[in-house]
Structures are given as C-alpha cells and as structure tokens.
mmCIF file of C-alpha atoms in Angstrom:
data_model
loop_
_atom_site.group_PDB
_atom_site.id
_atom_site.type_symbol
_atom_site.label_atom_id
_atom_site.label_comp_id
_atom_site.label_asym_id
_atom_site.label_seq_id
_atom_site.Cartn_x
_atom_site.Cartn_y
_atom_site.Cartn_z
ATOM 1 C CA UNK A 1 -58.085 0.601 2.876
ATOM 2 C CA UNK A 2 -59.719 -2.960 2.331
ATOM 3 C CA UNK A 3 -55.900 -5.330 1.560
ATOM 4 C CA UNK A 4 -56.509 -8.592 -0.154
ATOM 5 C CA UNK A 5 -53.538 -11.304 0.519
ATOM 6 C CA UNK A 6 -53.560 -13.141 -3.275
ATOM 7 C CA UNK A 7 -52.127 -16.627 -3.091
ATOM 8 C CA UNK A 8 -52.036 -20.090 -4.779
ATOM 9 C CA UNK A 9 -49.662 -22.931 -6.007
ATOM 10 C CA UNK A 10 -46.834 -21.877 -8.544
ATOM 11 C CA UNK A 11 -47.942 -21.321 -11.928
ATOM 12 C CA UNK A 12 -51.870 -21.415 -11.295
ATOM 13 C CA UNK A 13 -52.335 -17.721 -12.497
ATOM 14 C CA UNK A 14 -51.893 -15.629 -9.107
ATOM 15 C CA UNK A 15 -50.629 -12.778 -11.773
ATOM 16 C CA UNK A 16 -53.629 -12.725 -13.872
ATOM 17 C CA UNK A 17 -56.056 -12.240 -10.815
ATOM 18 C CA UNK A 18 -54.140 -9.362 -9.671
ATOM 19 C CA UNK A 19 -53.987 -7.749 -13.515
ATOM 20 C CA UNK A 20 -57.867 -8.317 -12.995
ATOM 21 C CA UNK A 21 -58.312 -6.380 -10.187
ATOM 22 C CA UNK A 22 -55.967 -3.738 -11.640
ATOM 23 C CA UNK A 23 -57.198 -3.090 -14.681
ATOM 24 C CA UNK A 24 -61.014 -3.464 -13.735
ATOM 25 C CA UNK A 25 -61.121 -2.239 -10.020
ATOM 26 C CA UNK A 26 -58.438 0.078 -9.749
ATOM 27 C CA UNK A 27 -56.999 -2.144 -7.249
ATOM 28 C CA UNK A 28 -53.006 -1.081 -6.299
ATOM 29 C CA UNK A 29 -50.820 -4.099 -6.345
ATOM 30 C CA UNK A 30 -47.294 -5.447 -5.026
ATOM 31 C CA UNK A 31 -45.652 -8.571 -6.074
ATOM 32 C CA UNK A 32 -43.529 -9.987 -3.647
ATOM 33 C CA UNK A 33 -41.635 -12.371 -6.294
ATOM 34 C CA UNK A 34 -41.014 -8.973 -8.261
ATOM 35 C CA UNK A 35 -39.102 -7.587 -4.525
ATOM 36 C CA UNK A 36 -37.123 -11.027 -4.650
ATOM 37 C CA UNK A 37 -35.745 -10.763 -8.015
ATOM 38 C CA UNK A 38 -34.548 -7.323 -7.662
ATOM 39 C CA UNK A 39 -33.403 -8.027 -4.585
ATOM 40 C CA UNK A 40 -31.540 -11.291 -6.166
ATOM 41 C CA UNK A 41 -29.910 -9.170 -8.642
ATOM 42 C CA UNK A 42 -25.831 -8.205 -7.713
ATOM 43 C CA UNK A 43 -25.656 -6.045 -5.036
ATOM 44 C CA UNK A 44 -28.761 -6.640 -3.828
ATOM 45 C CA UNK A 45 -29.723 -7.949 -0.162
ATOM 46 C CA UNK A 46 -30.458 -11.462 -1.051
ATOM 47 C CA UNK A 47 -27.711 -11.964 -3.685
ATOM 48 C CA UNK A 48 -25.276 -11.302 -0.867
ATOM 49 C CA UNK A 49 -26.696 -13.467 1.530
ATOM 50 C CA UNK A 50 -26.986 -16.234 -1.119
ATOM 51 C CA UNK A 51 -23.606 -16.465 -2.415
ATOM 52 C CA UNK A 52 -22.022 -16.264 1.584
ATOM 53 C CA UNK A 53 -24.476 -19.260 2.028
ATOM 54 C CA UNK A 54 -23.897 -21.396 -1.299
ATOM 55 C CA UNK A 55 -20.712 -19.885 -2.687
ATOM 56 C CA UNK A 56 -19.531 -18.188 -5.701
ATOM 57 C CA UNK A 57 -20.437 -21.441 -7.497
ATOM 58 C CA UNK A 58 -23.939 -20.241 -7.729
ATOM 59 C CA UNK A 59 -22.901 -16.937 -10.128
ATOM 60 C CA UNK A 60 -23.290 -17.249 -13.617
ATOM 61 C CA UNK A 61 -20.435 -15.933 -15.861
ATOM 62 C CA UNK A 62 -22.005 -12.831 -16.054
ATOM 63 C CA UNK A 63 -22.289 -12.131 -12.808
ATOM 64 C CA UNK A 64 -26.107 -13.080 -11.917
ATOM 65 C CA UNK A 65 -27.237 -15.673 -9.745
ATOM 66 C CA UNK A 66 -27.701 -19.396 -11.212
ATOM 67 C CA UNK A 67 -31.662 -19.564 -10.480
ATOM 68 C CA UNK A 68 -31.805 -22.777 -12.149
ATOM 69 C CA UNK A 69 -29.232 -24.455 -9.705
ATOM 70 C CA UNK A 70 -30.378 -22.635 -6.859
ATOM 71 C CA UNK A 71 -34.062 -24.338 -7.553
ATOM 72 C CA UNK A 72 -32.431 -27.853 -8.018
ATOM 73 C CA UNK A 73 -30.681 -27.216 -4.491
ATOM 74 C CA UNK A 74 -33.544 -25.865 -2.909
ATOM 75 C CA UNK A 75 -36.560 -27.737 -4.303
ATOM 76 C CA UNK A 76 -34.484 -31.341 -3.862
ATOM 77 C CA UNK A 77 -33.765 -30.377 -0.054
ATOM 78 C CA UNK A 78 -36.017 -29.482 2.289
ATOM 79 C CA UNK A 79 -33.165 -28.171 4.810
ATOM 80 C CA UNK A 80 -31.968 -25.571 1.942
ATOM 81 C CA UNK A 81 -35.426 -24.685 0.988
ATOM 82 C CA UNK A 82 -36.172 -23.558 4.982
ATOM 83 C CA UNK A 83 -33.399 -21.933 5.477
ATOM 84 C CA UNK A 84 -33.301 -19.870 2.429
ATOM 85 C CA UNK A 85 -37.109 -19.227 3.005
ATOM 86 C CA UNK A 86 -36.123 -18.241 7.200
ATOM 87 C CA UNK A 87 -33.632 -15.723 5.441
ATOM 88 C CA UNK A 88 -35.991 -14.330 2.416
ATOM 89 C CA UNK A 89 -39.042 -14.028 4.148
ATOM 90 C CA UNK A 90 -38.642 -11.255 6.844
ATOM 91 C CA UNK A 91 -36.544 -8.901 4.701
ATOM 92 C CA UNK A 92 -39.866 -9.263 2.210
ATOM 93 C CA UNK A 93 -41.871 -8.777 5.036
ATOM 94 C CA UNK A 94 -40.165 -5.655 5.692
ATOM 95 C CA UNK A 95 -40.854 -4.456 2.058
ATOM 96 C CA UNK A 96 -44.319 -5.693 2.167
ATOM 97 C CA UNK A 97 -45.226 -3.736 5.210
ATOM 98 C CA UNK A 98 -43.352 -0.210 4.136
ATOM 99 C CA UNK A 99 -45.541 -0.583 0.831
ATOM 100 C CA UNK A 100 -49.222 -0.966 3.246
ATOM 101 C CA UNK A 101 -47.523 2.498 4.973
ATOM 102 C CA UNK A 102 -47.134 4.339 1.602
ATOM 103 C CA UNK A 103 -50.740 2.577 0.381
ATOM 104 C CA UNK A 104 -52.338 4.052 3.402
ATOM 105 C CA UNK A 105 -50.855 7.574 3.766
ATOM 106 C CA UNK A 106 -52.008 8.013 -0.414
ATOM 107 C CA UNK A 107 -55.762 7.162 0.762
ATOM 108 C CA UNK A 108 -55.722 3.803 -1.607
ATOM 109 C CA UNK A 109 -58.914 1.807 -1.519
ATOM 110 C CA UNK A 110 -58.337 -1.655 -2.436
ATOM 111 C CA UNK A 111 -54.777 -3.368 -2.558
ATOM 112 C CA UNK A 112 -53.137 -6.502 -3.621
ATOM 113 C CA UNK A 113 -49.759 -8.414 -2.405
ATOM 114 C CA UNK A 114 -49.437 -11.302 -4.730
ATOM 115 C CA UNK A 115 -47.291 -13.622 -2.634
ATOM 116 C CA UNK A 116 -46.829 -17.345 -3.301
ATOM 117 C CA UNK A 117 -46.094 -18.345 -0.019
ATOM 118 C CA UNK A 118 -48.241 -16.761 2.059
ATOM 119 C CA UNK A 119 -49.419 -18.806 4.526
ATOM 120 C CA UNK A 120 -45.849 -21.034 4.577
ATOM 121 C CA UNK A 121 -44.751 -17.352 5.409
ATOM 122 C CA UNK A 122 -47.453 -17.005 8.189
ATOM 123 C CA UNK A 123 -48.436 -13.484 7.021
ATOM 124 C CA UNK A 124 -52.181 -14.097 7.256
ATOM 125 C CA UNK A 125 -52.205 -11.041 9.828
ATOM 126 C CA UNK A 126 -51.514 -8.772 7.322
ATOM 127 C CA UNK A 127 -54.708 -8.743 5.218
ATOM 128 C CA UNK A 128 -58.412 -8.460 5.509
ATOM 129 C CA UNK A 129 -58.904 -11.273 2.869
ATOM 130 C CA UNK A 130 -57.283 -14.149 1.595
ATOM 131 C CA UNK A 131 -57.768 -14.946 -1.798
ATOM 132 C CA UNK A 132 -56.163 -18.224 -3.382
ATOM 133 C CA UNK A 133 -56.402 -19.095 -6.789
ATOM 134 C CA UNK A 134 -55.907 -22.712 -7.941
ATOM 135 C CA UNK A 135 -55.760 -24.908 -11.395
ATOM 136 C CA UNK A 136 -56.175 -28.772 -12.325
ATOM 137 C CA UNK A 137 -52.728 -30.187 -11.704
ATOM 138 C CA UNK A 138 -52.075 -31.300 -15.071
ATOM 139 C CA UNK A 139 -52.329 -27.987 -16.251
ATOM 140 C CA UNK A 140 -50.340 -26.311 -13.599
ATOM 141 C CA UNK A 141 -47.705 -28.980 -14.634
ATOM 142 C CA UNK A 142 -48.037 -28.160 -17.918
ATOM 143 C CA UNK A 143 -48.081 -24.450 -17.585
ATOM 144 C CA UNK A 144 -45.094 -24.490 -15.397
ATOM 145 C CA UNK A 145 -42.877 -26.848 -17.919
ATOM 146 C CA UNK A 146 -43.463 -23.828 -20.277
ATOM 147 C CA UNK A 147 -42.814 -21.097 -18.571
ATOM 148 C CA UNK A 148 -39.902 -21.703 -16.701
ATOM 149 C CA UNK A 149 -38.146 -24.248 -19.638
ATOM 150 C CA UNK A 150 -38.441 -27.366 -17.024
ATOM 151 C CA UNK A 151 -38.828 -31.152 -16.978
ATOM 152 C CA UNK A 152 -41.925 -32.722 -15.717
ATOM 153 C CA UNK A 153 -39.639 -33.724 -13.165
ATOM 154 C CA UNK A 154 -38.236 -30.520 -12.049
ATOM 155 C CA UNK A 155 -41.942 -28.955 -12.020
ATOM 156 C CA UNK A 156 -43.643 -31.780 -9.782
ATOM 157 C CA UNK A 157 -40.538 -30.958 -7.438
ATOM 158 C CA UNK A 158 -41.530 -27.390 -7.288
ATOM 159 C CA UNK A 159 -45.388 -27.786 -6.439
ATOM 160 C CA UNK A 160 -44.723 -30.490 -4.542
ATOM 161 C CA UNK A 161 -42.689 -28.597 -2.382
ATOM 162 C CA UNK A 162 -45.630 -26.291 -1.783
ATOM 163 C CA UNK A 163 -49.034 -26.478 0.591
ATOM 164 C CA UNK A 164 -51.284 -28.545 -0.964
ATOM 165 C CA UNK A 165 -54.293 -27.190 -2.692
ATOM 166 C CA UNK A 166 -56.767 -28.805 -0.200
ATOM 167 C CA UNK A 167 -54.856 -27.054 3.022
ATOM 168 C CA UNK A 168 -54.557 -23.560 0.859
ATOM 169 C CA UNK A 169 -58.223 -23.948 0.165
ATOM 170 C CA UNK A 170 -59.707 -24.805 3.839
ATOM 171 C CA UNK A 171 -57.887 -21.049 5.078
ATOM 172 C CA UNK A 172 -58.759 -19.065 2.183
ATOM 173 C CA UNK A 173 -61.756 -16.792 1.685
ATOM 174 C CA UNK A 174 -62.149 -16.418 -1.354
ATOM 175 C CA UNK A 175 -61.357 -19.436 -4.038
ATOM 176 C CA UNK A 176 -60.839 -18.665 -7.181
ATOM 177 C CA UNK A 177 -60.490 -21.480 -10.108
ATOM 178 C CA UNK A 178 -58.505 -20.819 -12.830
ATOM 179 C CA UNK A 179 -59.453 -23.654 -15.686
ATOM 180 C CA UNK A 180 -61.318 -22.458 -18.552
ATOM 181 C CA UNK A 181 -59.743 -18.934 -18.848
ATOM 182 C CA UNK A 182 -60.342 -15.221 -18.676
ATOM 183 C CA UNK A 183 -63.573 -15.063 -18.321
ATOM 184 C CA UNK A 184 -63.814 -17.928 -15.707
ATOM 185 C CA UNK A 185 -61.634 -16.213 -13.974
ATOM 186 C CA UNK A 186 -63.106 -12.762 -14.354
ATOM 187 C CA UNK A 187 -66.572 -13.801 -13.632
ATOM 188 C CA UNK A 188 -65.488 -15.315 -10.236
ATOM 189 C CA UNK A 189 -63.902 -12.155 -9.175
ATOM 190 C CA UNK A 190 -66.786 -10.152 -10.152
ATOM 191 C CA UNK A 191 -68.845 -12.338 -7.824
ATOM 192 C CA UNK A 192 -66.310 -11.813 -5.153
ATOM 193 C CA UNK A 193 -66.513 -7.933 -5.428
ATOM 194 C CA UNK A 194 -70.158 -7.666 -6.316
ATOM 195 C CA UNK A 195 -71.512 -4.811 -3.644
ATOM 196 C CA UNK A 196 -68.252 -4.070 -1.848
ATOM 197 C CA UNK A 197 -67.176 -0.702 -1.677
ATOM 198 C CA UNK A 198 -63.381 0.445 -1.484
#
C-alpha cells in the first residue's frame, strides 16, 4: 500500500487532485475536512467540545454550529486558532489512522488523505509521499471569496493564517500547480505516476 499525504493552501484545488487520482488511478481517498464536518454536526465529538469552549452563542437557531463566527474567532486570533487546532487534530488523527487499518487489511494499492493542514498537524510520518498542490494568490483569493461567500478581507485572513507556499513547497515531494486547469493539473500528475506501480 503506497499512501500519498495531499496538501496545499485553502482553496488551491487539493479536492480536484484527489478526484484525479480517483477517477484515473483507482486511488482510495479520505478527506479529513469531510471527518470534521460530520464530526461538527450536533452530537458529534467536536460540536461538543466547541460549544463547552465558546458557548451556546456559537449555535445557529437551528441547532448547527455558526461556522462563519467560529472562522472570524479563530482566523482573527491566533490563541483560538491553536487551541481549537490542539483539540481537532488528534481526534482526526485517530480517524485518519483507523481508515490506513481498514485500507490495508482490503489489500488497497494507492491511497489519498486530503488534509489541509498537514504539516501544521505534524503528520508527515504517516505517508510515503507528500504531495502539495498550490495556485497564484490572486486566484486562490478569488476562488476562496466564491466559494465560501467571503470578503477579500475575511479570505486573506484565512490563507494568511496558513504555512506559506514557499515553506509547504521546500517539504513536499511532489508539487503540483494548479493555474491553467484540468489538464495542467492532470498532466502533472501523470508525470508524477508515470512508471509507478500500486
């Protein structure tokens, strides 16, 4: 079992790598933010641990967590942002590792964990390859304005609150850059497979 650690800044298009190397190499993948929303949702490990921490301010009306005013807590203060990170990040861990378990005893060749934070996290000892995928900031900006329905303010807080591309880059081993598209993209991975058997 050959397991590929898939990282990069927020929006840069970590999920479209790993659909890559799905769909075209039969790769098995597990996304850790997928774990963290379930896990978010009521009754759930980290909704409990959030609202003891925050309070019951942080519930919506309708009984789900406030994500947008958790990320204006968390990405405007570093303190908040380490802890809840020192809380999230070994019960993921936990997940993460039970999944490698299951992915071994089913014979799987190649897998994928998708996880944004991976080296803040420190998990490099989990894979045989580090892949990172990165885009021009302006269009990570831009990207992430869309998606998530935020101000160019709110956005630079979130990447800036991440590695920077330049440390992500010099302990990767693979870099993959996301600019021009699909088949930028999908050309780079093909080079980054080419010969490998899993």
């Amino acid at each position: 079992m050959y397991i590929i650690g898939l990282t990069g800044g927020i929006a840069c298009g970590k999920s479209a790598v790993a659909e890559s190397l799905r769909r075209n190499y039969s790769a098995i993948t597990f996304d850790i933010d997928e774990v963290t929303h379930w896990l978010s949702e009521p009754g759930g490990e980290l909704f409990e641990i959030y609202v003891r921490h925050f309070g019951k301010n942080i519930i919506t009306d309708t009984g789900v967590l406030n994500k947008k005013l958790i990320g204006e807590i968390i990405f405007n203060n570093p303190a908040e942002r380490k802890w809840i990170n020192s809380v999230a990040h070994p019960i993921l861990l936990n997940y993460a590792r039970q999944f490698l378990v299951e992915c071994q005893e089913n014979g799987a060749g190649m897998v994928v964990l998708e996880v944004p934070l991976l080296f803040e996290a420190g998990w490099e000892h989990l894979f045989d390859e580090i892949w990172l995928v990165y885009t021009k900031r302006q269009l990570q900006i831009k990207r992430l304005m869309y998606r998530d329905c935020l101000t160019k303010e709110e956005a630079l807080a979130r990447i800036n609150s991440q590695m920077t591309r330049e440390e992500m880059c010099s302990r990767a081993n693979v870099i993959i850059r996301n600019v021009k598209g699909r088949i930028e993209v999908s050309e780079q991975i093909r080079a980054a497979i080419k010969g490998r058997i899993f």
